[in-house]
Short mmCIF file of C-alpha atoms and ligand atoms in Angstrom, two decimals:
data_model
loop_
_atom_site.label_atom_id
_atom_site.label_comp_id
_atom_site.label_asym_id
_atom_site.label_seq_id
_atom_site.Cartn_x
_atom_site.Cartn_y
_atom_site.Cartn_z
CA MET I 1 17.66 -5.00 8.06
CA ARG I 2 19.99 -6.00 5.28
CA LEU I 3 17.55 -7.31 2.65
CA THR I 4 19.97 -9.10 0.31
CA PRO I 5 22.26 -11.77 1.83
CA GLU I 6 25.98 -11.28 1.38
CA ALA I 7 27.14 -13.98 -1.06
CA GLY I 8 29.34 -16.68 0.47
CA ARG I 9 29.22 -15.31 4.00
CA PRO I 10 30.12 -18.15 6.43
CA VAL I 11 27.45 -18.89 9.04
CA ALA I 12 28.22 -20.78 12.27
CA LEU I 13 24.76 -21.73 13.51
CA GLY I 14 26.07 -22.74 16.94
CA SER I 15 27.05 -19.17 17.77
CA ILE I 16 24.12 -17.30 16.20
CA ASP I 17 22.01 -15.32 18.67
CA LEU I 18 18.54 -14.97 17.11
CA PHE I 19 17.29 -12.95 20.11
CA ASP I 20 19.92 -10.22 19.61
CA PRO I 21 18.33 -7.09 18.08
CA ASP I 22 21.64 -6.41 16.33
CA LEU I 23 21.08 -9.42 14.08
CA LEU I 24 18.42 -7.42 12.25
CA ALA I 25 19.97 -3.99 12.86
CA SER I 26 23.48 -4.66 11.58
CA GLY I 27 23.84 -8.39 10.82
CA ASP I 28 23.06 -10.46 7.75
CA PRO I 29 19.97 -12.43 8.85
CA HIS I 30 19.04 -13.77 5.41
CA SER I 31 22.39 -15.61 5.22
CA VAL I 32 21.57 -17.14 8.62
CA TRP I 33 18.00 -18.14 7.71
CA ASP I 34 19.15 -19.64 4.38
CA VAL I 35 21.41 -22.02 6.33
CA MET I 36 18.76 -22.68 8.98
CA ARG I 37 16.13 -23.64 6.38
CA SER I 38 18.46 -26.24 4.92
CA GLU I 39 20.40 -27.48 7.98
CA ALA I 40 18.38 -26.68 11.10
CA PRO I 41 14.72 -26.06 10.18
CA LEU I 42 13.78 -26.52 13.83
CA HIS I 43 16.35 -24.68 15.91
CA ARG I 44 16.54 -24.41 19.71
CA GLN I 45 18.23 -21.55 21.58
CA VAL I 46 18.74 -21.07 25.31
CA LEU I 47 19.34 -17.49 26.49
CA PRO I 48 21.88 -16.79 29.25
CA ASP I 49 18.98 -16.20 31.70
CA GLY I 50 17.60 -19.70 30.95
CA ARG I 51 14.71 -18.73 28.67
CA VAL I 52 14.32 -21.16 25.77
CA PHE I 53 12.78 -20.70 22.35
CA TRP I 54 12.51 -22.72 19.16
CA SER I 55 12.70 -21.21 15.68
CA VAL I 56 11.08 -22.35 12.46
CA THR I 57 12.29 -20.88 9.19
CA ARG I 58 10.64 -22.96 6.43
CA TYR I 59 7.48 -21.69 4.72
CA GLU I 60 5.59 -24.89 5.53
CA ASP I 61 6.45 -24.78 9.25
CA VAL I 62 5.82 -21.04 9.58
CA CYS I 63 2.30 -21.53 8.14
CA ARG I 64 1.70 -24.49 10.47
CA VAL I 65 2.79 -22.61 13.61
CA LEU I 66 0.85 -19.44 12.77
CA GLY I 67 -2.18 -21.30 11.43
CA ASP I 68 -2.77 -24.12 13.93
CA HIS I 69 -4.16 -22.46 17.07
CA ARG I 70 -4.89 -25.80 18.76
CA ALA I 71 -1.25 -26.87 18.73
CA PHE I 72 0.20 -23.34 19.00
CA THR I 73 -1.64 -20.89 21.25
CA SER I 74 -1.46 -17.09 21.02
CA GLU I 75 -2.71 -16.71 24.60
CA ARG I 76 0.74 -16.73 26.23
CA GLY I 77 2.03 -13.88 24.07
CA THR I 78 3.01 -13.48 20.43
CA VAL I 79 5.73 -10.82 20.56
CA PHE I 80 9.28 -12.18 20.64
CA THR I 81 10.58 -9.16 22.58
CA GLN I 82 8.35 -10.28 25.47
CA LEU I 83 9.50 -13.93 25.45
CA GLY I 84 8.73 -15.71 28.73
CA ALA I 85 6.55 -12.94 30.22
CA ASP I 86 2.98 -14.18 30.47
CA ASP I 87 0.59 -11.98 28.51
CA ILE I 88 -1.73 -10.15 30.90
CA ALA I 89 -3.98 -9.31 27.95
CA ALA I 90 -4.58 -12.97 27.06
CA GLY I 91 -8.19 -13.54 26.00
CA LYS I 92 -8.81 -9.78 25.81
CA LEU I 93 -6.40 -8.48 23.15
CA LEU I 94 -7.32 -9.78 19.67
CA THR I 95 -3.74 -10.89 18.90
CA SER I 96 -3.48 -12.78 22.22
CA THR I 97 -6.81 -14.60 22.00
CA ASP I 98 -7.52 -18.02 20.50
CA PRO I 99 -10.75 -19.12 18.84
CA PRO I 100 -13.64 -19.31 19.62
CA ARG I 101 -13.53 -15.86 21.36
CA HIS I 102 -11.05 -14.63 18.76
CA THR I 103 -13.47 -15.54 15.94
CA GLU I 104 -16.35 -13.61 17.58
CA VAL I 105 -14.33 -10.44 18.13
CA ARG I 106 -12.60 -10.64 14.77
CA ARG I 107 -15.95 -10.94 13.00
CA ALA I 108 -17.26 -7.89 14.87
CA ILE I 109 -14.27 -5.69 13.97
CA GLY I 110 -13.38 -7.16 10.58
CA GLY I 111 -16.48 -5.96 8.72
CA ARG I 112 -15.14 -2.40 8.92
CA LEU I 113 -11.72 -3.34 7.54
CA THR I 114 -12.49 -5.44 4.44
CA ALA I 115 -11.15 -4.30 1.05
CA ARG I 116 -14.63 -3.09 0.13
CA ALA I 117 -15.07 -1.17 3.39
CA VAL I 118 -11.66 0.53 3.29
CA ALA I 119 -12.19 1.55 -0.36
CA HIS I 120 -14.49 4.27 1.06
CA TRP I 121 -11.46 5.80 2.78
CA GLN I 122 -9.44 6.04 -0.42
CA ASP I 123 -9.75 9.83 -0.66
CA LEU I 124 -8.85 10.30 2.99
CA VAL I 125 -5.75 8.11 2.53
CA ARG I 126 -4.74 9.97 -0.65
CA ARG I 127 -5.07 13.34 1.09
CA ALA I 128 -2.97 12.04 4.00
CA VAL I 129 -0.28 10.74 1.63
CA VAL I 130 -0.14 13.98 -0.39
CA ARG I 131 0.01 15.99 2.83
CA PHE I 132 2.88 13.72 3.88
CA LEU I 133 4.83 14.06 0.60
CA GLU I 134 4.24 17.75 -0.12
CA PRO I 135 7.01 19.15 2.13
CA ALA I 136 9.52 17.16 0.01
CA LEU I 137 8.60 19.16 -3.10
CA ASP I 138 11.20 21.78 -2.11
CA GLY I 139 13.91 19.36 -3.33
CA GLY I 140 16.00 19.30 -0.13
CA CYS I 141 17.19 16.22 1.73
CA TRP I 142 14.54 14.68 4.01
CA ASP I 143 14.37 11.67 6.25
CA LEU I 144 11.77 9.37 4.71
CA ALA I 145 11.96 6.64 7.37
CA GLU I 146 11.66 9.05 10.30
CA ARG I 147 8.79 10.99 8.72
CA ALA I 148 7.01 7.79 7.60
CA GLN I 149 6.44 6.90 11.23
CA GLN I 150 3.79 9.64 11.35
CA LEU I 151 1.87 8.35 8.32
CA PRO I 152 -0.09 5.37 9.74
CA LEU I 153 -1.53 7.47 12.53
CA ILE I 154 -2.52 10.23 10.11
CA ILE I 155 -4.66 7.44 8.59
CA ALA I 156 -5.55 5.09 11.48
CA GLY I 157 -5.88 8.05 13.90
CA SER I 158 -8.45 9.67 11.61
CA LEU I 159 -10.30 6.39 11.14
CA LEU I 160 -10.38 5.64 14.85
CA GLY I 161 -11.34 9.21 15.69
CA ILE I 162 -8.22 9.97 17.75
CA PRO I 163 -7.55 13.73 18.11
CA GLU I 164 -4.68 14.87 15.86
CA SER I 165 -2.92 16.58 18.79
CA ASP I 166 -2.29 13.10 20.30
CA TRP I 167 -0.93 11.32 17.21
CA GLU I 168 2.73 12.19 17.79
CA LYS I 169 2.66 10.93 21.37
CA LEU I 170 1.10 7.62 20.25
CA VAL I 171 3.74 7.20 17.53
CA GLN I 172 6.48 7.47 20.16
CA LEU I 173 4.71 5.11 22.58
CA THR I 174 4.07 2.41 19.96
CA GLY I 175 7.72 2.71 18.86
CA MET I 176 8.71 2.04 22.49
CA VAL I 177 6.62 -1.17 22.44
CA THR I 178 8.02 -2.55 19.19
CA ALA I 179 11.67 -1.54 19.57
CA PRO I 180 12.38 -0.92 23.27
CA SER I 181 16.13 -1.27 22.74
CA ASP I 182 16.40 1.18 19.84
CA PRO I 183 18.10 4.46 20.84
CA MET I 184 15.20 6.38 19.27
CA PHE I 185 12.69 4.76 21.66
CA GLY I 186 14.47 3.20 24.65
CA LEU I 187 14.13 4.76 28.14
CA GLY I 188 16.64 2.89 30.29
CA SER I 189 16.11 -0.86 30.27
CA GLU I 190 13.90 -2.73 27.80
CA ALA I 191 11.57 -3.81 30.61
CA ALA I 192 11.17 -0.23 31.88
CA THR I 193 10.53 1.09 28.36
CA LEU I 194 7.84 -1.55 27.75
CA ALA I 195 6.19 -0.96 31.13
CA ILE I 196 6.04 2.83 30.68
CA ALA I 197 4.73 2.57 27.11
CA HIS I 198 2.03 0.02 27.96
CA HIS I 199 0.91 1.99 30.99
CA GLU I 200 0.67 5.29 29.09
CA ILE I 201 -1.08 3.84 26.02
CA PHE I 202 -3.71 1.99 28.08
CA ASP I 203 -4.27 5.04 30.30
CA TYR I 204 -4.71 7.22 27.25
CA LEU I 205 -7.12 4.87 25.46
CA SER I 206 -9.15 4.10 28.62
CA ASP I 207 -9.59 7.81 29.17
CA LEU I 208 -10.59 8.36 25.54
CA VAL I 209 -13.24 5.60 25.74
CA ARG I 210 -14.55 7.00 29.07
CA ARG I 211 -14.83 10.51 27.63
CA ARG I 212 -16.53 9.20 24.47
CA ARG I 213 -19.04 7.25 26.59
CA SER I 214 -19.94 10.29 28.66
CA ALA I 215 -20.26 12.47 25.52
CA GLY I 216 -22.53 9.79 23.98
CA THR I 217 -21.48 7.71 20.96
CA GLY I 218 -23.21 7.93 17.60
CA GLY I 219 -20.22 8.93 15.49
CA ASP I 220 -18.98 6.96 12.51
CA SER I 221 -15.38 6.33 13.60
CA LEU I 222 -13.92 2.86 14.11
CA LEU I 223 -13.80 3.56 17.84
CA ASP I 224 -17.55 4.34 17.87
CA HIS I 225 -18.05 1.07 16.01
CA LEU I 226 -16.02 -0.88 18.61
CA MET I 227 -18.01 0.79 21.39
CA THR I 228 -21.35 -0.30 19.98
CA VAL I 229 -20.66 -3.57 18.17
CA ARG I 230 -21.80 -6.96 19.53
CA ALA I 231 -19.26 -9.76 19.76
CA GLY I 232 -20.73 -13.16 20.60
CA ALA I 233 -23.42 -12.90 23.26
CA GLY I 234 -23.05 -9.21 24.13
CA PRO I 235 -21.35 -5.88 23.40
CA LEU I 236 -17.57 -5.63 23.60
CA PRO I 237 -16.67 -4.69 27.18
CA ASP I 238 -14.83 -1.35 27.41
CA GLU I 239 -11.68 -3.14 28.49
CA GLU I 240 -11.69 -5.04 25.17
CA VAL I 241 -12.51 -1.85 23.24
CA VAL I 242 -9.33 -0.38 24.72
CA TYR I 243 -7.26 -3.48 23.95
CA ASP I 244 -8.56 -3.76 20.40
CA SER I 245 -7.93 -0.07 19.67
CA TYR I 246 -4.41 -0.65 20.95
CA SER I 247 -4.04 -3.66 18.59
CA LEU I 248 -5.13 -1.59 15.62
CA ILE I 249 -2.84 1.34 16.42
CA LEU I 250 0.13 -0.89 17.12
CA GLY I 251 -0.55 -3.11 14.08
CA ALA I 252 -0.63 -0.09 11.79
CA ASN I 253 2.27 1.85 13.33
CA ALA I 254 4.73 -0.94 13.83
CA THR I 255 4.78 -2.15 10.25
CA THR I 256 3.47 0.23 7.59
CA PRO I 257 6.25 2.86 7.83
CA HIS I 258 8.99 0.22 7.60
CA THR I 259 7.32 -1.40 4.61
CA LEU I 260 7.14 1.92 2.76
CA SER I 261 10.68 3.06 3.51
CA GLY I 262 12.02 -0.47 2.88
CA ILE I 263 10.39 -0.57 -0.57
CA VAL I 264 11.76 2.89 -1.42
CA LEU I 265 15.31 1.80 -0.52
CA THR I 266 14.82 -1.42 -2.51
CA LEU I 267 13.66 0.50 -5.60
CA VAL I 268 16.84 2.59 -5.43
CA GLU I 269 18.93 -0.58 -5.09
CA TRP I 270 17.10 -2.29 -8.01
CA PRO I 271 16.85 0.62 -10.53
CA GLU I 272 15.76 -1.56 -13.47
CA GLN I 273 12.76 -2.76 -11.41
CA CYS I 274 11.96 0.84 -10.47
CA ASP I 275 12.11 1.85 -14.17
CA LYS I 276 9.66 -0.93 -15.04
CA VAL I 277 7.09 0.41 -12.58
CA ARG I 278 7.61 4.03 -13.63
CA ALA I 279 7.06 2.98 -17.25
CA ASP I 280 3.94 0.98 -16.34
CA PRO I 281 2.21 2.16 -13.15
CA SER I 282 -0.29 -0.71 -13.47
CA LEU I 283 2.56 -2.76 -11.94
CA ILE I 284 2.27 -0.85 -8.63
CA PRO I 285 -0.01 -3.45 -6.93
CA SER I 286 2.32 -6.33 -7.83
CA MET I 287 5.34 -4.23 -6.81
CA VAL I 288 3.65 -3.67 -3.43
CA GLU I 289 3.12 -7.44 -2.99
CA GLU I 290 6.75 -8.10 -3.89
CA GLY I 291 7.79 -5.28 -1.54
CA LEU I 292 5.78 -6.84 1.28
CA ARG I 293 7.50 -10.19 0.69
CA TRP I 294 10.91 -8.57 0.31
CA THR I 295 10.80 -6.31 3.39
CA SER I 296 8.71 -8.57 5.71
CA ALA I 297 8.50 -5.81 8.31
CA ALA I 298 6.73 -8.12 10.79
CA CYS I 299 9.81 -10.30 10.78
CA ASN I 300 8.42 -12.95 13.15
CA PHE I 301 5.53 -13.83 15.44
CA MET I 302 5.64 -16.19 18.38
CA ARG I 303 3.37 -18.94 19.70
CA TYR I 304 3.56 -21.50 22.54
CA ALA I 305 3.10 -25.22 21.83
CA THR I 306 0.15 -26.72 23.74
CA VAL I 307 1.09 -30.35 22.96
CA ASP I 308 4.23 -32.06 21.69
CA THR I 309 4.05 -31.20 18.01
CA ARG I 310 5.95 -32.63 15.06
CA LEU I 311 7.27 -30.12 12.50
CA THR I 312 9.49 -30.80 9.47
CA GLY I 313 12.69 -30.56 11.49
CA GLY I 314 11.63 -32.41 14.68
CA THR I 315 9.26 -32.12 17.64
CA VAL I 316 8.50 -29.02 19.71
CA PRO I 317 7.72 -30.00 23.33
CA ALA I 318 4.45 -28.84 24.91
CA GLY I 319 4.74 -25.53 26.78
CA GLU I 320 7.70 -24.11 24.85
CA ALA I 321 7.87 -20.96 22.74
CA VAL I 322 8.19 -21.18 18.97
CA VAL I 323 9.21 -18.22 16.83
CA ALA I 324 7.88 -18.34 13.25
CA TRP I 325 10.34 -16.38 11.10
CA ILE I 326 8.07 -14.81 8.48
CA ALA I 327 10.96 -13.04 6.76
CA SER I 328 12.66 -16.40 6.19
CA ALA I 329 9.49 -18.14 4.96
CA ASN I 330 9.17 -15.34 2.41
CA ARG I 331 12.55 -16.33 0.92
CA ASP I 332 11.96 -20.10 0.99
CA GLU I 333 13.28 -21.51 -2.28
CA SER I 334 10.66 -24.29 -2.23
CA GLN I 335 7.95 -21.64 -2.52
CA PHE I 336 9.53 -18.76 -4.49
CA THR I 337 11.64 -18.98 -7.66
CA ASP I 338 14.87 -16.97 -7.19
CA PRO I 339 13.74 -15.87 -3.72
CA HIS I 340 16.57 -13.34 -3.30
CA THR I 341 15.62 -11.51 -6.50
CA PHE I 342 13.31 -8.52 -6.19
CA ASP I 343 10.92 -8.91 -9.12
CA VAL I 344 8.02 -6.48 -9.49
CA THR I 345 6.37 -8.80 -12.03
CA ARG I 346 6.50 -11.92 -9.82
CA GLY I 347 3.35 -14.00 -10.33
CA GLU I 348 1.78 -16.32 -7.69
CA ASN I 349 3.26 -14.32 -4.84
CA ARG I 350 1.90 -16.30 -1.87
CA HIS I 351 3.97 -14.40 0.70
CA VAL I 352 3.14 -14.53 4.40
CA ALA I 353 4.08 -10.93 5.24
CA PHE I 354 0.57 -10.51 6.70
CA GLY I 355 0.76 -13.83 8.54
CA PHE I 356 -1.31 -16.96 7.99
CA GLY I 357 -4.43 -18.52 9.48
CA PRO I 358 -6.87 -17.06 12.05
CA HIS I 359 -4.66 -14.09 12.99
CA TYR I 360 -3.97 -13.08 9.37
CA CYS I 361 -3.53 -9.29 9.46
CA ILE I 362 -6.92 -7.66 9.82
CA GLY I 363 -5.42 -4.40 8.51
CA ALA I 364 -4.04 -5.95 5.29
CA PRO I 365 -6.58 -4.29 2.95
CA LEU I 366 -5.85 -0.88 4.51
CA ALA I 367 -2.08 -1.46 4.42
CA ARG I 368 -2.23 -2.56 0.75
CA MET I 369 -4.34 0.44 -0.21
CA THR I 370 -2.06 2.85 1.70
CA ALA I 371 1.05 1.42 0.02
CA ARG I 372 -0.53 1.51 -3.45
CA ILE I 373 -1.60 5.15 -3.03
CA PHE I 374 1.77 6.07 -1.51
CA PHE I 375 3.66 4.81 -4.59
CA GLU I 376 1.11 6.23 -7.06
CA GLU I 377 1.64 9.66 -5.50
CA LEU I 378 5.41 9.26 -5.09
CA PHE I 379 5.82 8.46 -8.81
CA ARG I 380 3.35 11.17 -9.83
CA LEU I 381 5.10 13.90 -7.85
CA PHE I 382 8.78 12.96 -8.26
CA TRP I 383 10.84 11.80 -11.23
CA SER I 384 13.82 10.65 -9.15
CA ILE I 385 14.67 9.40 -5.68
CA GLU I 386 18.24 9.23 -4.40
CA ILE I 387 19.63 8.07 -1.08
CA ASP I 388 21.52 10.91 0.59
CA GLY I 389 23.17 9.34 3.64
CA GLU I 390 23.51 6.11 5.61
CA PRO I 391 20.22 4.34 6.38
CA GLN I 392 19.87 3.59 10.11
CA HIS I 393 18.27 0.25 10.90
CA LEU I 394 15.82 -0.34 13.75
CA ARG I 395 17.25 -2.21 16.75
CA SER I 396 14.58 -4.83 17.26
CA ASN I 397 14.37 -8.61 17.17
CA PHE I 398 10.73 -8.42 16.07
CA ILE I 399 10.26 -5.65 13.51
CA ALA I 400 12.60 -5.23 10.53
CA GLY I 401 12.86 -1.64 9.43
CA MET I 402 14.65 1.67 9.47
CA THR I 403 14.60 4.70 11.74
CA HIS I 404 16.46 6.95 9.27
CA LEU I 405 16.57 7.00 5.48
CA PRO I 406 17.82 10.36 4.15
CA VAL I 407 16.63 10.91 0.59
CA VAL I 408 16.54 13.61 -2.06
CA THR I 409 13.45 13.51 -4.25
CA ARG I 410 13.26 15.64 -7.44
CA LYS I 411 9.81 16.84 -8.40
CA ARG I 412 8.37 16.58 -11.88
CA ALA I 413 8.27 19.83 -13.88
CA GLN I 414 4.47 19.82 -14.20
CA VAL I 415 3.76 19.35 -10.45
C1 LIG Y 501 2.53 -3.50 5.88
C2 LIG Y 501 1.80 -3.40 6.95
C3 LIG Y 501 1.46 -4.55 7.86
C4 LIG Y 501 2.10 -5.76 8.06
C5 LIG Y 501 3.37 -6.27 7.38
C6 LIG Y 501 1.34 -6.47 9.07
C7 LIG Y 501 1.64 -7.75 9.54
C8 LIG Y 501 0.83 -8.49 10.38
C9 LIG Y 501 1.04 -9.89 10.72
C10 LIG Y 501 2.20 -10.75 10.24
C11 LIG Y 501 0.03 -10.26 11.55
C12 LIG Y 501 -0.20 -11.67 12.16
C13 LIG Y 501 0.08 -11.72 13.65
C14 LIG Y 501 0.01 -13.11 14.23
O1 LIG Y 501 -0.04 -14.11 13.49
O2 LIG Y 501 0.04 -13.23 15.47
C15 LIG Y 501 -0.81 -9.11 11.77
C16 LIG Y 501 -1.93 -9.07 12.57
C17 LIG Y 501 -2.63 -7.91 12.85
N1 LIG Y 501 -2.49 -6.67 12.25
FE1 LIG Y 501 -1.19 -6.22 10.78
N2 LIG Y 501 0.30 -5.68 9.48
C18 LIG Y 501 0.32 -4.51 8.75
C19 LIG Y 501 -0.60 -3.46 8.82
C20 LIG Y 501 -1.62 -3.37 9.72
C21 LIG Y 501 -2.55 -2.27 9.83
C22 LIG Y 501 -2.58 -1.04 8.91
C23 LIG Y 501 -3.37 -2.54 10.89
C24 LIG Y 501 -4.53 -1.72 11.45
C25 LIG Y 501 -5.43 -1.13 10.73
C26 LIG Y 501 -2.99 -3.84 11.42
C27 LIG Y 501 -3.58 -4.47 12.49
C28 LIG Y 501 -3.37 -5.80 12.83
C29 LIG Y 501 -4.12 -6.48 13.87
C30 LIG Y 501 -5.19 -5.87 14.80
C31 LIG Y 501 -3.66 -7.81 13.89
C32 LIG Y 501 -4.14 -8.96 14.77
C33 LIG Y 501 -5.18 -9.76 14.01
C34 LIG Y 501 -5.69 -10.96 14.79
O3 LIG Y 501 -5.11 -11.30 15.83
O4 LIG Y 501 -6.68 -11.55 14.36
N3 LIG Y 501 -1.93 -4.31 10.69
N4 LIG Y 501 -0.30 -8.05 11.02
#
């Protein structure tokens, strides 16, 4: 996704198609959202097949829609790509469940993913990152965005206890779910791609849980934890163990690689900001926060209104879908000074890249730690990063990212 709006680009809101994956892949969405925030903060679009959705683009409205589960349910689906298709996992998949069940399950899983808990995995994450970066030490051109897709599973796969031989297959299947119309992932129509991917992932995870049960649990992986933890009145049923493992894999895979490659591209485009961080690596955590705001890989999440609900730009009728554009909220001028400036020293960075409210990203501490370690190691191993070809953007109306980013990285003499 183009991360800096083109100055003075005319925007005709009446003809903008926010559902079109090419808006993120090759358009200039920030120019569109800038105009929407000021002129049409509550925007309605009807697709040619009759499906309707509303869009909110202001920080305040995005927080309201994501945070108010009574007025905006997650139980009819939260992924824009699947607009209008009722969610068969409602009430079973963490992301598609409202409180109070959501609170019970979240509490059961969340204890293993707090900042304090994930700090124990720091060495594992560092080893995975170094293993990931080492092949680039030869100085040749390599595709950072394509390779980065493997990284979250090297980490989440180890944590969940998924055999390494299956990681690559899961990377491909989760890519099919998040970007079914991208040439790298699509298999015929979007619907067919989604159906095949869902079927194969659930088959795989159900089989893994079955085999683990018959071998006897007792291990220390996150999957063992899910299989033994109590949520509410009883243990998590195996069906929910499968769904929640799916949520964790998808949550990690769909976003982390695009955040990392997006920040790398941004550092090349803003060299004076990159120099600041190289000169003072203690800025890496604040650079990561600014990078999360700037790239907003989870570009939007969807909800359905349960009652007629008033937002800043008007009223959303009960029953209709509302898309909360996180990437736009993260550039809202009422919340961020100079929102279209990438500033690694930005203070008070209350971005919503990890969402807001009850569904706030449960993997945020792990994602933050992974990104911090990734940039610590990148700067330690290499003294320069150059782009060596055209970046290829992901064709998705949900996730903003890249499928290809050819780079040349030059290693430090002492490495
Ligand atoms: C930079 C990386 C990441 C970004 C930008 C991101 C973004 C988000 C956002 C915006 C949400 C809110 C969804 C909603 O409101 O419906 C979310 C939820 C979630 N994320 Fe992440 N995520 C990242 C990394 C991860 C990782 C590493 C994991 C797994 C370890 C993960 C697992 C999840 C899960 C399971 C949920 C659902 C939480 C719930 O429904 O309570 N995410 N993420």
